[in-house]
């Protein structure tokens, strides 16, 4: 696995979780926050850490921004600071900037000052929560883009006892079954001739509207 040098700025809950997840991939991480307690909390997961204000030009210049493959601006409680930080990273030669946003307006401003990619933690969680709990037949959800998703669902009543080949799922329903689960154990090797059972869950890739149509009475 190739290691990236990552500059992670902002160590609230989202930033701390990002540090922990990046550590699982054995990345070299420099973590930065104005709060010493937050910095101390991520020391087990990062390579280096500094306390400082990244809306200060001199401090950002001292970070050696050009040495990092990716700069992540995870500041969530002060958008002005996030905007200034992103602009200063760009001015100091950042190769690739990922910035956190809470709205489309923030996304436009962050991209205008130099962000290459935007993440929406709150929006992503809100969509997941709505999809997951709006229907009792959906158990997990992953959006791939504006149209396609992977959902973990119950076996629809009209599919029970019938095989994937018999149902002709791809042609008739415009969906792909990419796995099944029984007792929370994933099986990606689907037997197209095996009947689907009530105690199974399906991992289905397709358009959300097509998936939801399976459960309309």
CSV table of C-alpha atoms in Angstrom, one decimal:
chain,number,residue,atom,x,y,z
A,1,UNK,CA,0.0,0.0,0.0
A,2,UNK,CA,1.4,3.4,-1.0
A,3,UNK,CA,1.8,5.8,1.9
A,4,UNK,CA,0.5,9.4,1.5
A,5,UNK,CA,1.7,12.4,3.5
A,6,UNK,CA,-1.4,13.9,4.8
A,7,UNK,CA,-2.0,17.3,6.5
A,8,UNK,CA,-5.1,17.1,8.6
A,9,UNK,CA,-6.4,20.4,9.9
A,10,UNK,CA,-9.3,20.6,12.4
A,11,UNK,CA,-9.7,18.0,15.1
A,12,UNK,CA,-13.3,18.1,16.2
A,13,UNK,CA,-15.2,14.8,16.1
A,14,UNK,CA,-15.0,14.5,12.3
A,15,UNK,CA,-11.3,15.3,12.2
A,16,UNK,CA,-10.5,12.9,15.0
A,17,UNK,CA,-12.4,10.1,13.3
A,18,UNK,CA,-10.7,10.9,10.1
A,19,UNK,CA,-7.3,10.6,11.8
A,20,UNK,CA,-8.3,7.2,13.3
A,21,UNK,CA,-9.5,5.9,10.0
A,22,UNK,CA,-6.4,7.1,8.1
A,23,UNK,CA,-4.2,5.5,10.7
A,24,UNK,CA,-5.8,2.1,9.8
A,25,UNK,CA,-4.3,2.6,6.3
A,26,UNK,CA,-0.9,3.4,7.8
A,27,UNK,CA,-0.7,6.9,6.3
A,28,UNK,CA,1.8,9.6,7.5
A,29,UNK,CA,-0.4,12.2,9.2
A,30,UNK,CA,0.4,15.7,10.5
A,31,UNK,CA,-2.5,16.8,12.6
A,32,UNK,CA,-3.2,20.5,13.5
A,33,UNK,CA,-5.7,22.2,15.7
A,34,UNK,CA,-5.8,25.3,17.9
A,35,UNK,CA,-6.9,23.2,20.9
A,36,UNK,CA,-4.1,21.4,22.7
A,37,UNK,CA,-6.5,18.8,24.2
A,38,UNK,CA,-7.8,17.9,20.7
A,39,UNK,CA,-4.2,17.5,19.5
A,40,UNK,CA,-3.3,15.3,22.4
A,41,UNK,CA,-6.3,13.1,21.7
A,42,UNK,CA,-5.1,12.1,18.3
A,43,UNK,CA,-1.4,11.5,19.1
A,44,UNK,CA,-1.8,7.7,19.1
A,45,UNK,CA,-3.1,7.8,15.5
A,46,UNK,CA,-0.8,10.4,13.8
A,47,UNK,CA,2.8,10.8,12.9
A,48,UNK,CA,3.2,14.4,14.1
A,49,UNK,CA,1.0,17.0,15.5
A,50,UNK,CA,1.1,20.8,16.1
A,51,UNK,CA,-1.0,23.3,17.9
A,52,UNK,CA,-1.6,26.4,15.9
A,53,UNK,CA,-4.0,28.7,14.0
A,54,UNK,CA,-4.1,27.8,10.3
A,55,UNK,CA,-5.8,31.1,9.4
A,56,UNK,CA,-2.4,32.7,10.3
A,57,UNK,CA,-0.2,33.1,7.2
A,58,UNK,CA,3.1,32.6,9.0
A,59,UNK,CA,1.9,29.5,10.8
A,60,UNK,CA,0.7,27.9,7.5
A,61,UNK,CA,4.0,28.8,5.8
A,62,UNK,CA,5.8,26.9,8.6
A,63,UNK,CA,4.0,23.6,7.9
A,64,UNK,CA,5.8,22.9,4.6
A,65,UNK,CA,2.5,22.5,2.8
A,66,UNK,CA,4.2,21.4,-0.5
A,67,UNK,CA,5.5,18.3,1.2
A,68,UNK,CA,2.0,16.8,1.6
A,69,UNK,CA,0.1,14.8,-1.0
A,70,UNK,CA,-3.3,15.7,0.5
A,71,UNK,CA,-4.4,18.5,2.8
A,72,UNK,CA,-7.7,17.9,4.6
A,73,UNK,CA,-9.5,20.9,6.0
A,74,UNK,CA,-11.9,19.3,8.5
A,75,UNK,CA,-12.7,22.5,10.4
A,76,UNK,CA,-16.5,22.4,11.1
A,77,UNK,CA,-17.2,25.1,13.7
A,78,UNK,CA,-15.7,28.2,12.1
A,79,UNK,CA,-16.3,28.5,8.3
A,80,UNK,CA,-14.3,31.7,8.0
A,81,UNK,CA,-11.3,29.9,9.4
A,82,UNK,CA,-11.9,27.0,7.0
A,83,UNK,CA,-12.1,29.4,4.1
A,84,UNK,CA,-8.9,31.3,5.1
A,85,UNK,CA,-7.1,28.0,5.7
A,86,UNK,CA,-8.0,26.7,2.3
A,87,UNK,CA,-6.9,29.8,0.6
A,88,UNK,CA,-3.6,29.9,2.5
A,89,UNK,CA,-2.9,26.2,1.7
A,90,UNK,CA,-3.5,27.0,-2.0
A,91,UNK,CA,-1.2,30.0,-1.8
A,92,UNK,CA,1.5,27.8,-0.2
A,93,UNK,CA,1.5,25.3,-3.0
A,94,UNK,CA,-0.8,22.5,-1.7
A,95,UNK,CA,-1.0,19.7,-4.2
A,96,UNK,CA,-4.6,18.6,-3.4
A,97,UNK,CA,-7.1,20.1,-0.9
A,98,UNK,CA,-10.1,18.3,0.5
A,99,UNK,CA,-12.4,20.7,2.5
A,100,UNK,CA,-15.4,20.1,4.7
A,101,UNK,CA,-18.6,22.0,3.9
A,102,UNK,CA,-22.1,22.1,5.4
A,103,UNK,CA,-23.9,23.6,2.4
A,104,UNK,CA,-23.8,24.2,-1.4
A,105,UNK,CA,-22.9,27.8,-0.8
A,106,UNK,CA,-19.9,26.8,1.4
A,107,UNK,CA,-18.8,24.4,-1.3
A,108,UNK,CA,-18.8,27.1,-4.0
A,109,UNK,CA,-16.7,29.4,-1.8
A,110,UNK,CA,-14.3,26.8,-0.8
A,111,UNK,CA,-13.7,25.7,-4.4
A,112,UNK,CA,-13.3,29.4,-5.4
A,113,UNK,CA,-10.4,29.8,-3.0
A,114,UNK,CA,-8.7,26.5,-4.0
A,115,UNK,CA,-10.4,23.4,-2.7
A,116,UNK,CA,-10.1,20.5,-5.1
A,117,UNK,CA,-12.8,18.3,-3.5
A,118,UNK,CA,-15.5,18.8,-0.9
A,119,UNK,CA,-17.0,16.4,1.7
A,120,UNK,CA,-20.4,16.9,3.3
A,121,UNK,CA,-20.4,14.8,6.6
A,122,UNK,CA,-23.7,16.2,7.9
A,123,UNK,CA,-25.5,15.9,4.5
A,124,UNK,CA,-24.2,12.4,4.0
A,125,UNK,CA,-25.3,11.3,7.5
A,126,UNK,CA,-28.7,13.0,7.0
A,127,UNK,CA,-29.4,11.2,3.7
A,128,UNK,CA,-28.3,7.9,5.2
A,129,UNK,CA,-30.6,8.4,8.2
A,130,UNK,CA,-33.5,9.3,6.0
A,131,UNK,CA,-33.1,6.4,3.7
A,132,UNK,CA,-32.4,3.9,6.4
A,133,UNK,CA,-35.3,4.8,8.7
A,134,UNK,CA,-38.0,5.8,6.1
A,135,UNK,CA,-38.6,2.2,5.3
A,136,UNK,CA,-38.4,-0.9,7.5
A,137,UNK,CA,-37.0,-3.1,4.6
A,138,UNK,CA,-33.8,-1.1,4.2
A,139,UNK,CA,-30.9,-1.9,6.6
A,140,UNK,CA,-27.9,-0.1,5.1
A,141,UNK,CA,-27.2,2.4,2.3
A,142,UNK,CA,-24.2,3.6,0.4
A,143,UNK,CA,-24.7,6.3,-2.3
A,144,UNK,CA,-22.3,5.9,-5.2
A,145,UNK,CA,-23.4,9.1,-7.1
A,146,UNK,CA,-26.6,11.1,-7.6
A,147,UNK,CA,-28.4,8.1,-9.1
A,148,UNK,CA,-26.9,4.8,-8.1
A,149,UNK,CA,-26.7,3.3,-4.6
A,150,UNK,CA,-25.9,0.0,-2.9
A,151,UNK,CA,-28.7,-1.0,-0.4
A,152,UNK,CA,-29.0,-3.9,2.0
A,153,UNK,CA,-32.6,-4.9,1.8
A,154,UNK,CA,-35.0,-7.7,2.8
A,155,UNK,CA,-35.9,-10.2,0.1
A,156,UNK,CA,-39.1,-8.8,-1.5
A,157,UNK,CA,-42.2,-11.0,-1.0
A,158,UNK,CA,-42.5,-11.6,-4.7
A,159,UNK,CA,-38.9,-12.9,-4.9
A,160,UNK,CA,-39.1,-15.4,-2.1
A,161,UNK,CA,-38.6,-19.0,-3.2
A,162,UNK,CA,-37.4,-17.9,-6.6
A,163,UNK,CA,-33.9,-17.8,-8.0
A,164,UNK,CA,-31.9,-14.9,-9.4
A,165,UNK,CA,-31.8,-16.5,-12.8
A,166,UNK,CA,-35.6,-17.2,-12.8
A,167,UNK,CA,-36.3,-13.6,-11.7
A,168,UNK,CA,-34.0,-12.2,-14.4
A,169,UNK,CA,-33.3,-9.3,-12.0
A,170,UNK,CA,-30.9,-7.3,-14.2
A,171,UNK,CA,-33.2,-7.2,-17.2
A,172,UNK,CA,-36.6,-7.0,-15.5
A,173,UNK,CA,-35.7,-4.8,-12.5
A,174,UNK,CA,-32.6,-3.0,-13.7
A,175,UNK,CA,-30.7,-4.1,-10.6
A,176,UNK,CA,-27.6,-6.1,-9.7
A,177,UNK,CA,-27.5,-8.4,-6.7
A,178,UNK,CA,-23.9,-8.3,-5.5
A,179,UNK,CA,-24.2,-10.3,-2.4
A,180,UNK,CA,-26.4,-11.9,0.2
A,181,UNK,CA,-26.3,-11.9,4.0
A,182,UNK,CA,-27.5,-14.5,6.5
A,183,UNK,CA,-27.1,-13.8,10.2
A,184,UNK,CA,-24.9,-10.8,9.3
A,185,UNK,CA,-22.4,-13.0,7.3
A,186,UNK,CA,-21.8,-11.7,3.8
A,187,UNK,CA,-21.7,-14.1,0.9
A,188,UNK,CA,-20.5,-12.4,-2.4
A,189,UNK,CA,-20.6,-15.7,-4.3
A,190,UNK,CA,-24.3,-15.9,-5.5
A,191,UNK,CA,-25.7,-19.1,-6.9
A,192,UNK,CA,-28.0,-17.8,-9.6
A,193,UNK,CA,-30.1,-21.0,-9.4
A,194,UNK,CA,-30.5,-21.1,-5.6
A,195,UNK,CA,-33.9,-19.9,-4.3
A,196,UNK,CA,-34.0,-16.7,-2.2
A,197,UNK,CA,-35.1,-17.2,1.4
A,198,UNK,CA,-37.0,-15.0,3.8
A,199,UNK,CA,-34.1,-15.0,6.3
A,200,UNK,CA,-31.7,-13.6,3.7
A,201,UNK,CA,-30.8,-10.0,3.1
A,202,UNK,CA,-29.7,-8.8,-0.3
A,203,UNK,CA,-27.0,-6.3,-1.3
A,204,UNK,CA,-28.5,-4.6,-4.3
A,205,UNK,CA,-26.8,-2.1,-6.7
A,206,UNK,CA,-29.0,0.2,-8.7
A,207,UNK,CA,-31.1,3.3,-8.8
A,208,UNK,CA,-32.8,3.9,-5.5
A,209,UNK,CA,-36.2,4.4,-7.3
A,210,UNK,CA,-35.9,1.0,-8.8
A,211,UNK,CA,-35.0,-0.6,-5.5
A,212,UNK,CA,-37.9,1.1,-3.7
A,213,UNK,CA,-40.4,0.0,-6.3
A,214,UNK,CA,-39.8,-3.6,-5.3
A,215,UNK,CA,-41.7,-3.0,-2.0
A,216,UNK,CA,-44.6,-1.0,-3.3
A,217,UNK,CA,-47.9,-2.8,-2.8
